[in-house]
mmCIF file of C-alpha atoms in Angstrom:
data_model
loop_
_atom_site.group_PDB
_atom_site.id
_atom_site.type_symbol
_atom_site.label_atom_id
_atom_site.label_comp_id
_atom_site.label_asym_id
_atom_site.label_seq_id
_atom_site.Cartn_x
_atom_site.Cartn_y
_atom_site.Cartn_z
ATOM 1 C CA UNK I 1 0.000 0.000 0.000
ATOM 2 C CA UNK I 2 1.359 3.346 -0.975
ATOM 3 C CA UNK I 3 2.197 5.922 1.334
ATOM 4 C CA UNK I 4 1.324 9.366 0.622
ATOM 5 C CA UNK I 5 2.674 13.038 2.205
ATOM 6 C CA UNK I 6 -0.339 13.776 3.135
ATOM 7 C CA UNK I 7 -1.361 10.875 5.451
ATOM 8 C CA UNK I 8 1.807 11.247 7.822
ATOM 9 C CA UNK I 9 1.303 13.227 10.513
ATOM 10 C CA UNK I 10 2.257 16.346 11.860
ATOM 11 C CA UNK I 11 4.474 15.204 14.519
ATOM 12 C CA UNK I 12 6.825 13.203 11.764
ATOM 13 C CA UNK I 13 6.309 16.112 9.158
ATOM 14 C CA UNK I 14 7.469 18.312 11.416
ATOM 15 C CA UNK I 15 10.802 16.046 12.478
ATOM 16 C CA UNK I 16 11.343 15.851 8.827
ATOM 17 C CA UNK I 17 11.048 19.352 8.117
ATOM 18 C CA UNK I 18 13.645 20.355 10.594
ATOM 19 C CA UNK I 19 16.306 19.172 8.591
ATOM 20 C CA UNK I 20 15.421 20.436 5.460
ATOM 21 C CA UNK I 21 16.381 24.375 4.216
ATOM 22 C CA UNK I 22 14.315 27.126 4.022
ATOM 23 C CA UNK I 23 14.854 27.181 0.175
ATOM 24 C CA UNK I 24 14.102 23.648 -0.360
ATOM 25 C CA UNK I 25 10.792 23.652 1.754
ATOM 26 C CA UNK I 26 9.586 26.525 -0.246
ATOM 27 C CA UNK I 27 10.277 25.008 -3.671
ATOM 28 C CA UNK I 28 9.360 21.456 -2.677
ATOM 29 C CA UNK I 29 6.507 21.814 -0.267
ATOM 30 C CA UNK I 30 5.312 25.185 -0.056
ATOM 31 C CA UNK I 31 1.784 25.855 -1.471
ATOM 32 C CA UNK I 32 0.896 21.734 -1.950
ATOM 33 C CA UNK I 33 -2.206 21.872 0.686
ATOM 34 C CA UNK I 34 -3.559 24.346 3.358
ATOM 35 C CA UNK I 35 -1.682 21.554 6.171
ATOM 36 C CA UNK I 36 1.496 21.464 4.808
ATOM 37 C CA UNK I 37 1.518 25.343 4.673
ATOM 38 C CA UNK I 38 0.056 25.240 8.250
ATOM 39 C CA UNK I 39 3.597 23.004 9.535
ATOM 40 C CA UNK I 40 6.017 24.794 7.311
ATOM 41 C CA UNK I 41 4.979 28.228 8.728
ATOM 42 C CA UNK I 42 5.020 26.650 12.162
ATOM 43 C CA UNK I 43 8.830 25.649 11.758
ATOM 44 C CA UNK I 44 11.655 27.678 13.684
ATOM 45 C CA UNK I 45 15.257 27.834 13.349
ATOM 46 C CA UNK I 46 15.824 27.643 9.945
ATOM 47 C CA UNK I 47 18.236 28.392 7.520
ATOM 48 C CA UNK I 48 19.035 30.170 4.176
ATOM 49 C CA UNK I 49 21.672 30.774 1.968
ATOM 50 C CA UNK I 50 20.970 33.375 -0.518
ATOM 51 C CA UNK I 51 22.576 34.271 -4.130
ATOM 52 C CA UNK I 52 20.401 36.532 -5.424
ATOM 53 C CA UNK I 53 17.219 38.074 -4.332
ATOM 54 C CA UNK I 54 13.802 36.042 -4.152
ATOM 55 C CA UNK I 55 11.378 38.110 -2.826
ATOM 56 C CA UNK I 56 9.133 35.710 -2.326
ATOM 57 C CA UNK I 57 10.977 33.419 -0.282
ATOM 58 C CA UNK I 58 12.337 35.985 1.686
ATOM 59 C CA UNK I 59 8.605 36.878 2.344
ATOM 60 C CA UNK I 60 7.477 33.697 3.159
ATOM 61 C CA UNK I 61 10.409 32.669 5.901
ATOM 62 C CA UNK I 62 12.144 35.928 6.578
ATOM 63 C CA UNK I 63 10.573 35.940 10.564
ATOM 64 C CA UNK I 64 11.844 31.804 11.065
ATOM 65 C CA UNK I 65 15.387 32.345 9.451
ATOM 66 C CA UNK I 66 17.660 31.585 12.740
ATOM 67 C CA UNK I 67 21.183 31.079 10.394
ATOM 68 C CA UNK I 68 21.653 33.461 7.007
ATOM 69 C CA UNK I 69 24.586 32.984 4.507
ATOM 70 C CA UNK I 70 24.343 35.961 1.705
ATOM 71 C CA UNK I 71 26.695 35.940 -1.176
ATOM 72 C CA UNK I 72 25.801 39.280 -3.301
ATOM 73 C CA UNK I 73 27.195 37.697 -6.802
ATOM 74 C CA UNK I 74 24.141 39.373 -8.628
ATOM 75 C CA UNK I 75 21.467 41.329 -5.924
ATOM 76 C CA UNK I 76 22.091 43.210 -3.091
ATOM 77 C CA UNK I 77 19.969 41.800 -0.681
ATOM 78 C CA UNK I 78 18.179 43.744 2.259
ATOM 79 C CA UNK I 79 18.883 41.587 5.407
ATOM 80 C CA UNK I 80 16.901 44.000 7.814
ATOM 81 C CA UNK I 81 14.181 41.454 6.879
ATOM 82 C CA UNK I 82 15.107 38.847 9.461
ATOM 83 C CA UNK I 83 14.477 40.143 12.637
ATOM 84 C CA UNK I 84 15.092 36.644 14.512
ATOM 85 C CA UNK I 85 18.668 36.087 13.355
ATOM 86 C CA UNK I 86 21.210 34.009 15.185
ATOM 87 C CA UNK I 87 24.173 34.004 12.730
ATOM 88 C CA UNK I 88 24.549 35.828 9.827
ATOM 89 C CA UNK I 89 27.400 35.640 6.749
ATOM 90 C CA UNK I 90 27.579 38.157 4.570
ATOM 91 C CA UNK I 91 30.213 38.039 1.955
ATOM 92 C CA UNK I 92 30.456 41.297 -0.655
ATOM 93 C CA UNK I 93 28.493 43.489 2.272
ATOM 94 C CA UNK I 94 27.452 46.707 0.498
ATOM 95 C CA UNK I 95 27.409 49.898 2.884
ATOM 96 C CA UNK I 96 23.550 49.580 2.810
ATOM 97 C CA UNK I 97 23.495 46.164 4.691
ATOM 98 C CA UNK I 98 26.174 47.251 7.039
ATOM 99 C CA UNK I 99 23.973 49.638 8.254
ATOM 100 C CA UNK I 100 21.017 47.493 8.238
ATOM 101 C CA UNK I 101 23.298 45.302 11.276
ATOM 102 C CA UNK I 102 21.716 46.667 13.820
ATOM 103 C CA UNK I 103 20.157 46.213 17.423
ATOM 104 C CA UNK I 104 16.551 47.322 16.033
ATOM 105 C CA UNK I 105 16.778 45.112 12.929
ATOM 106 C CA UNK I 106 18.599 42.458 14.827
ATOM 107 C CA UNK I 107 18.071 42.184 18.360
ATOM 108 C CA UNK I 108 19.558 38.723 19.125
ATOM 109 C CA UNK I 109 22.197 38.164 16.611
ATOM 110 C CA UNK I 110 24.567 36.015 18.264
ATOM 111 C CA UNK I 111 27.533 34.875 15.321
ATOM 112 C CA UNK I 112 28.937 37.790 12.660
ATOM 113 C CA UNK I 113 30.967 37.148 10.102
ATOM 114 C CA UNK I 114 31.750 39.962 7.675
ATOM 115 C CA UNK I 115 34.998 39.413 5.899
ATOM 116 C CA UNK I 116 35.474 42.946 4.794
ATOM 117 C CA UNK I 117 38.370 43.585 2.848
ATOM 118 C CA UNK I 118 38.802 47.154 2.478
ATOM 119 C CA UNK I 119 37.471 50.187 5.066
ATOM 120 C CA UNK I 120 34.677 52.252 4.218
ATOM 121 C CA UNK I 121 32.626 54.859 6.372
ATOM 122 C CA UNK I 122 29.678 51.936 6.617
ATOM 123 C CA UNK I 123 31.966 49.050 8.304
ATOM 124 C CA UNK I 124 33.881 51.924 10.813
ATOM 125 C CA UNK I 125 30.337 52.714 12.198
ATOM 126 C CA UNK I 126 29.359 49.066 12.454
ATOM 127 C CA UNK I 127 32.824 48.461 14.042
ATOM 128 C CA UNK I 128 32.217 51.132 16.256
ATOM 129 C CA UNK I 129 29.002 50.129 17.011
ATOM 130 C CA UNK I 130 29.994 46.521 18.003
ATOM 131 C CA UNK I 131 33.233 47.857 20.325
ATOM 132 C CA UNK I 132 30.577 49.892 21.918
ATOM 133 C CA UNK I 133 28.125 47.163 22.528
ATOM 134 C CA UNK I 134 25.567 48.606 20.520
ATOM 135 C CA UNK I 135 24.707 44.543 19.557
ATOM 136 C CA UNK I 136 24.831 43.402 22.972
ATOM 137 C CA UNK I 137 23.637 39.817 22.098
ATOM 138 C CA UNK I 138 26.867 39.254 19.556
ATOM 139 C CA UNK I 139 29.066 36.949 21.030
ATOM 140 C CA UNK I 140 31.098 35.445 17.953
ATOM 141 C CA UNK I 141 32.509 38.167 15.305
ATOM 142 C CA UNK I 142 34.894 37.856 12.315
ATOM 143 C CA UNK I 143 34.796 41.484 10.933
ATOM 144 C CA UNK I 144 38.143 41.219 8.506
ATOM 145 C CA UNK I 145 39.757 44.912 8.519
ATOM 146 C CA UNK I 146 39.864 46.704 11.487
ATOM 147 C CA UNK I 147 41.467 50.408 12.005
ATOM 148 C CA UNK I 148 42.907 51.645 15.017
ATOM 149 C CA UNK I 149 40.192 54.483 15.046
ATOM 150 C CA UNK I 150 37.268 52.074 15.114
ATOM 151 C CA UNK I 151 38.099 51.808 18.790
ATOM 152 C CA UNK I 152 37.716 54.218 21.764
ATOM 153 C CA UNK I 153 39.146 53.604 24.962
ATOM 154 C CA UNK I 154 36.175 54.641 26.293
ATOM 155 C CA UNK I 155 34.186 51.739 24.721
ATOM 156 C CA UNK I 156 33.419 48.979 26.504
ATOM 157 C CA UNK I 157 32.117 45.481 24.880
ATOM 158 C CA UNK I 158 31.572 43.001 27.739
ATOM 159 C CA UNK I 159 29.605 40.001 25.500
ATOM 160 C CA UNK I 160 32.149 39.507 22.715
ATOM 161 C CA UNK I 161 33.545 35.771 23.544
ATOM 162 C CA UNK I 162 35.143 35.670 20.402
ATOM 163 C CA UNK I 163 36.984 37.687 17.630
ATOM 164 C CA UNK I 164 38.779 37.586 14.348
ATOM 165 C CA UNK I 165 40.312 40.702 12.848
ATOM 166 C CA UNK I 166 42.312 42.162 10.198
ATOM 167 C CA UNK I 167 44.478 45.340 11.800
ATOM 168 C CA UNK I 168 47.669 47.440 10.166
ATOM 169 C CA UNK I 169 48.821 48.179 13.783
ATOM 170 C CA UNK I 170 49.726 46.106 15.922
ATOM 171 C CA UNK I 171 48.413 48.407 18.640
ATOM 172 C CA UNK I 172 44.830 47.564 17.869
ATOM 173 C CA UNK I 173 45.550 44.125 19.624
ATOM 174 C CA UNK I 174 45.895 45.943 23.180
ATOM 175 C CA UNK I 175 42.982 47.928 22.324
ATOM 176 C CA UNK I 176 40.775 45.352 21.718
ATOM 177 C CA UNK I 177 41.609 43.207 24.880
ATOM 178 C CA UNK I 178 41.344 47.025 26.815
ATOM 179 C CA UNK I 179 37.587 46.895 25.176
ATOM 180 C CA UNK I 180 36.606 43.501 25.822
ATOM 181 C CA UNK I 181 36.951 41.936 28.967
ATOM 182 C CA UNK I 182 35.591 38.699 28.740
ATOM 183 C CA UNK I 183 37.287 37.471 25.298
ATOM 184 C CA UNK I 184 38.131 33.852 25.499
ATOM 185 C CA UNK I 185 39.532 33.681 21.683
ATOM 186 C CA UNK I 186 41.025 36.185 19.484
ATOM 187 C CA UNK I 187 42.965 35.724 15.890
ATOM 188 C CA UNK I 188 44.500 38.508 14.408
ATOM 189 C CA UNK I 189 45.755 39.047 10.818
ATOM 190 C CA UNK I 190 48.483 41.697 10.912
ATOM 191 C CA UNK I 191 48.874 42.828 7.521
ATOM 192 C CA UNK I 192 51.236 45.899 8.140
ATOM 193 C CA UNK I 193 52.745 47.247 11.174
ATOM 194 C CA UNK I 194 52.524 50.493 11.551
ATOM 195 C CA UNK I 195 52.060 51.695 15.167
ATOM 196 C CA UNK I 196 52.659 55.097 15.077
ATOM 197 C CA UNK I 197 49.117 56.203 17.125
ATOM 198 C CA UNK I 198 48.638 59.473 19.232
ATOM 199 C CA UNK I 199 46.203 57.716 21.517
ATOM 200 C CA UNK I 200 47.509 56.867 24.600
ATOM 201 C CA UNK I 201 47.315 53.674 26.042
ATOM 202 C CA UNK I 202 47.301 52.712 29.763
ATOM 203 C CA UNK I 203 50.907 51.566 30.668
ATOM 204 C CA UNK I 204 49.482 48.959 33.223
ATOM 205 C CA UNK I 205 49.570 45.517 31.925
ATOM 206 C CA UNK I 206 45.821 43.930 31.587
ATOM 207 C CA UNK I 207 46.260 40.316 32.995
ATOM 208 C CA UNK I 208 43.524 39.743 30.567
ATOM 209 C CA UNK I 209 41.867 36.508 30.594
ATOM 210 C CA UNK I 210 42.082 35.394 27.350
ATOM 211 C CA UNK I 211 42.226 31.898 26.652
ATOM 212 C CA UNK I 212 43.471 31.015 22.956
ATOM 213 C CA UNK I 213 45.349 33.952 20.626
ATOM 214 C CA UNK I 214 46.085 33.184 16.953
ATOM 215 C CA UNK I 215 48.815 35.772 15.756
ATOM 216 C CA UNK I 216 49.038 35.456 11.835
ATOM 217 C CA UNK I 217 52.010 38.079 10.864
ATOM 218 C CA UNK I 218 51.990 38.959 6.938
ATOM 219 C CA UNK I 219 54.064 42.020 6.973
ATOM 220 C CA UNK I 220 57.359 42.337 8.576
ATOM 221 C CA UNK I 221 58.438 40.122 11.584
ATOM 222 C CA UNK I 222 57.673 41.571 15.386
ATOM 223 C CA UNK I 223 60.360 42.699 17.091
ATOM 224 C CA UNK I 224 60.355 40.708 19.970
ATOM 225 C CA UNK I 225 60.107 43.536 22.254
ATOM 226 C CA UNK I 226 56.522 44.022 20.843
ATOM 227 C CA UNK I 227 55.872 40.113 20.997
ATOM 228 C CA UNK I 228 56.675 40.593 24.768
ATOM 229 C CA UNK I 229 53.961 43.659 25.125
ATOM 230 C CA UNK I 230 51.607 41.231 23.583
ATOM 231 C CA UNK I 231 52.000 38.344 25.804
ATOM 232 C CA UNK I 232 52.416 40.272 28.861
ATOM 233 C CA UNK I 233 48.652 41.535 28.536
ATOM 234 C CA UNK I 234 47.304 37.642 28.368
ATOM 235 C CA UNK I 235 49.596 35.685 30.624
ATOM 236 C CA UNK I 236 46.174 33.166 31.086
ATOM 237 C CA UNK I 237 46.973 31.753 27.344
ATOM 238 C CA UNK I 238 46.505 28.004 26.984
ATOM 239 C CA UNK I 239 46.847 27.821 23.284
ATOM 240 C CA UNK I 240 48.784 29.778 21.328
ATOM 241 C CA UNK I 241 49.249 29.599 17.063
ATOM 242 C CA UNK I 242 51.896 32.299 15.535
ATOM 243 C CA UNK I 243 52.939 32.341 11.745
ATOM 244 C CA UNK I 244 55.056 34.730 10.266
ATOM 245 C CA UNK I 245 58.848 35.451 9.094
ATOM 246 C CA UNK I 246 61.218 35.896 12.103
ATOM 247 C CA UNK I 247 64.585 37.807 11.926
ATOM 248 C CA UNK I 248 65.228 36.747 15.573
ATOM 249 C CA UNK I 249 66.455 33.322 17.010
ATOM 250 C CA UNK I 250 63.133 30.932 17.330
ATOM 251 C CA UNK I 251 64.980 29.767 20.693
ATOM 252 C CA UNK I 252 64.607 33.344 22.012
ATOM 253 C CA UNK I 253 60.820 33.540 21.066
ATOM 254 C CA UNK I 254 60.367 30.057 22.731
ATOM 255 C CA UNK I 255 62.163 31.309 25.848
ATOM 256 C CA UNK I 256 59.867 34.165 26.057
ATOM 257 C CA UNK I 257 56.581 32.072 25.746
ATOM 258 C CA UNK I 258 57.858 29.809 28.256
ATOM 259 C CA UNK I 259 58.442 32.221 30.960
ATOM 260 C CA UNK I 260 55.173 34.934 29.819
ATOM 261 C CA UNK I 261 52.489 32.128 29.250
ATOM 262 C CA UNK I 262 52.245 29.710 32.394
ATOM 263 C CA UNK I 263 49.318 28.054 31.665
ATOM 264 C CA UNK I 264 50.554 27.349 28.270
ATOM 265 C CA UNK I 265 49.191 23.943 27.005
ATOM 266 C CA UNK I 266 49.079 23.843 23.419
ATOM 267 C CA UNK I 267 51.705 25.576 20.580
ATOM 268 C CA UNK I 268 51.202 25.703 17.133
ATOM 269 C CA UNK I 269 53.644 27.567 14.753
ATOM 270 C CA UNK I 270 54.395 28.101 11.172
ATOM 271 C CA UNK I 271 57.562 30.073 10.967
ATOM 272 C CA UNK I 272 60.249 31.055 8.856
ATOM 273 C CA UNK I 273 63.509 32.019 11.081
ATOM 274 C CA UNK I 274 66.395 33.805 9.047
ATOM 275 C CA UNK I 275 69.733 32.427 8.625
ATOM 276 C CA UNK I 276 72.079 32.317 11.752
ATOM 277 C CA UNK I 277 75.072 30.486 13.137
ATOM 278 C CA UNK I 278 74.290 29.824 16.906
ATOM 279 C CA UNK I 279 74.501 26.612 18.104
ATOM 280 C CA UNK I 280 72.098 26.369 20.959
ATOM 281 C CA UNK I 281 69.103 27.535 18.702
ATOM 282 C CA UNK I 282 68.786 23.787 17.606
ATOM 283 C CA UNK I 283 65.573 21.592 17.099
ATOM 284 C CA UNK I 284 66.463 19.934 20.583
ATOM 285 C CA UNK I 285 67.068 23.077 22.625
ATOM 286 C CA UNK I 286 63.837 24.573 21.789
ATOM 287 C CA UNK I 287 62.000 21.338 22.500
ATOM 288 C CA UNK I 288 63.170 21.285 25.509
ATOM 289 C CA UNK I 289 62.013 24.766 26.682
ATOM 290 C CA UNK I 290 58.629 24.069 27.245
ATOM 291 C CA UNK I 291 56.398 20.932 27.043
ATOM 292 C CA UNK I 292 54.502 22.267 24.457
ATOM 293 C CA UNK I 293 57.185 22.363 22.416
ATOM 294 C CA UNK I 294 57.884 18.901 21.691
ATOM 295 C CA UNK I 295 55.467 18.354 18.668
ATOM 296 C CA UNK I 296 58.206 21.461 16.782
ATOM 297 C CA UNK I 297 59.584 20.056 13.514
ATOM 298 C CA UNK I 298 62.403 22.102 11.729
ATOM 299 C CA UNK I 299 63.106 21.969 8.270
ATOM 300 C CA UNK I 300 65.773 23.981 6.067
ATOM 301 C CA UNK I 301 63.924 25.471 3.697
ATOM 302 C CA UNK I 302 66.870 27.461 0.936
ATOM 303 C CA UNK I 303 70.220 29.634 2.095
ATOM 304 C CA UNK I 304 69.831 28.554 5.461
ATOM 305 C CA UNK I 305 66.618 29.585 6.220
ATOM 306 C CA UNK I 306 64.618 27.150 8.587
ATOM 307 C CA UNK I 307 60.806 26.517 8.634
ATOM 308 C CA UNK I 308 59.376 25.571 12.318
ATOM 309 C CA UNK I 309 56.199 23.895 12.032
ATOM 310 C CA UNK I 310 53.779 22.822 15.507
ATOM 311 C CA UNK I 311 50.355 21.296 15.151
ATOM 312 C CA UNK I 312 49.463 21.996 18.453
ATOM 313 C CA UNK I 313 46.221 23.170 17.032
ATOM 314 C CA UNK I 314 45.645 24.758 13.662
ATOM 315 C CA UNK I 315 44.713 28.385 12.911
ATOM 316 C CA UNK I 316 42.157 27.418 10.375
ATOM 317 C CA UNK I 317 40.095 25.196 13.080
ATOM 318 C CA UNK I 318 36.362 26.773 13.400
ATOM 319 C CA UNK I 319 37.143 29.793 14.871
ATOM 320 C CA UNK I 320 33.097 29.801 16.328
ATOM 321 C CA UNK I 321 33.713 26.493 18.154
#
């Protein structure tokens, strides 16, 4: 005997339905009977991933999206339309949906991610907005470029958990950690280092309890005078990933993490340390600075250049878990 849609019932249309997009219930179910429109509309939590505008989708779902994904390839889409947002991924952001992110629009928007790759008037404000707790239910932000003047000292953004940025000064790092108290994880991308800044910083160090910084360096090296700042404002590390090009001895940098990061559990690494002729700064020295350290592989990349390599955790892992 056949089966038919229509003669399950609600309960197991409903536990079907939950696993099933917001896209593919409207193109596969939506408008087949008055009872299947009756469970679909009942549904919460769903998701949609949107590549170009359909209006009547949107229209249909746009209160029960929980997790959006927009890709503007061909339509700017408005996203002030979802007023129950969790999470929200916008890749290509035009200024008018930066300023639609927005406590009014989205009151309990929890996960951000906004790779933007250049600055613009729209993604300072939003910036601004967020170090100012102006989205006080965001706990999980990727916001790709950040500029030192995004950030006031007098700002204060107590329900960020976790961050990743894109800065040009390596300054911003302190004055994010000065902003947000009660960051557990925080990646930076340093793609310049430029940190000539009037504003003036509180000399104190922060004993911030951060948890797990990701330092990705694709400008020049840190001196390791500035590495030191850094890790004496988060001495509660417990897992630590650096890449970049170092024109210091690894066994130095290794010394200093051992002796500024206590609760250091877990190193990960992928640098490139310029040539030199000291003996001690061998694979076994370093290893034998810190516990952590004994995952460290070394390999001579050209002109005696080595490559130190740790998978104590990687910096790609889901930054949101």
């Amino acid at each position: 005997m056949m089966t038919l849609l229509e003669d399950l019932p609600n309960e197991l249309l409903f536990d079907v339905f939950e696993y099933i997009s917001a896209r593919d219930l409207y193109y596969s179910f939506w408008a087949l009977n008055r009872r299947i429109n009756y469970i679909v509309r009942s549904l919460k939590n769903l998701s949609l991933i949107i590549y170009k505008n359909e209006p009547l989708l949107i229209q249909t779902f746009a209160d029960k999206i929980f997790r959006l994904q927009v890709s503007n390839h061909y339509d700017i889409i408005d996203i002030d339309h979802f007023p129950n947002l969790r999470s929200l991924s916008l890749y290509n952001a035009s200024d008018k949906q930066l300023q639609q992110i927005r406590y009014d629009c989205m009151p309990n928007l929890m996960y951000l991610f906004i790779p933007i790759p250049n600055i613009t008037e729209s993604s300072a404000k939003l910036a601004r907005n967020i170090f100012s707790n102006q989205l006080p239910s965001l706990r999980y932000a990727d916001l790709g470029i950040i500029d030192v003047n995004y950030i006031s000292l007098s700002s204060w953004s107590p329900s960020l958990r976790v961050l990743c940025i894109n800065c040009t000064k390596s300054i911003v790092i302190r004055m994010v950690l000065l902003v947000c108290p009660n960051l557990k994880r925080f990646q930076v991308n340093l793609v310049k280092n430029n940190s000539k800044i009037a504003t003036q910083l509180p000399t104190k160090t922060l004993n911030h309890n951060l948890k797990t910084f990701i330092l990705l360096v694709s400008c020049r090296s840190l001196p390791l005078e500035k590495i030191n700042d850094i890790l004496l404002d988060i001495p509660n590390v417990t897992r630590i990933y650096l890449r970049w090009c170092c024109d210091t001895l690894f066994v130095a940098l290794a010394r200093m993490l051992s002796e500024r990061l206590k609760y250091l559990s877990q190193f990960g690494c992928n640098i490139i340390e310029f040539p030199n002729d000291i003996e001690y700064n061998n694979i076994k020295s370093i290893r034998e600075v810190h516990s952590s350290f004994n995952n460290i592989q070394c390999t001579i990349i050209h002109h005696g250049y080595r490559l130190f390599t740790a998978d104590g955790f990687h910096e790609q892992a889901n930054l949101f878990g």
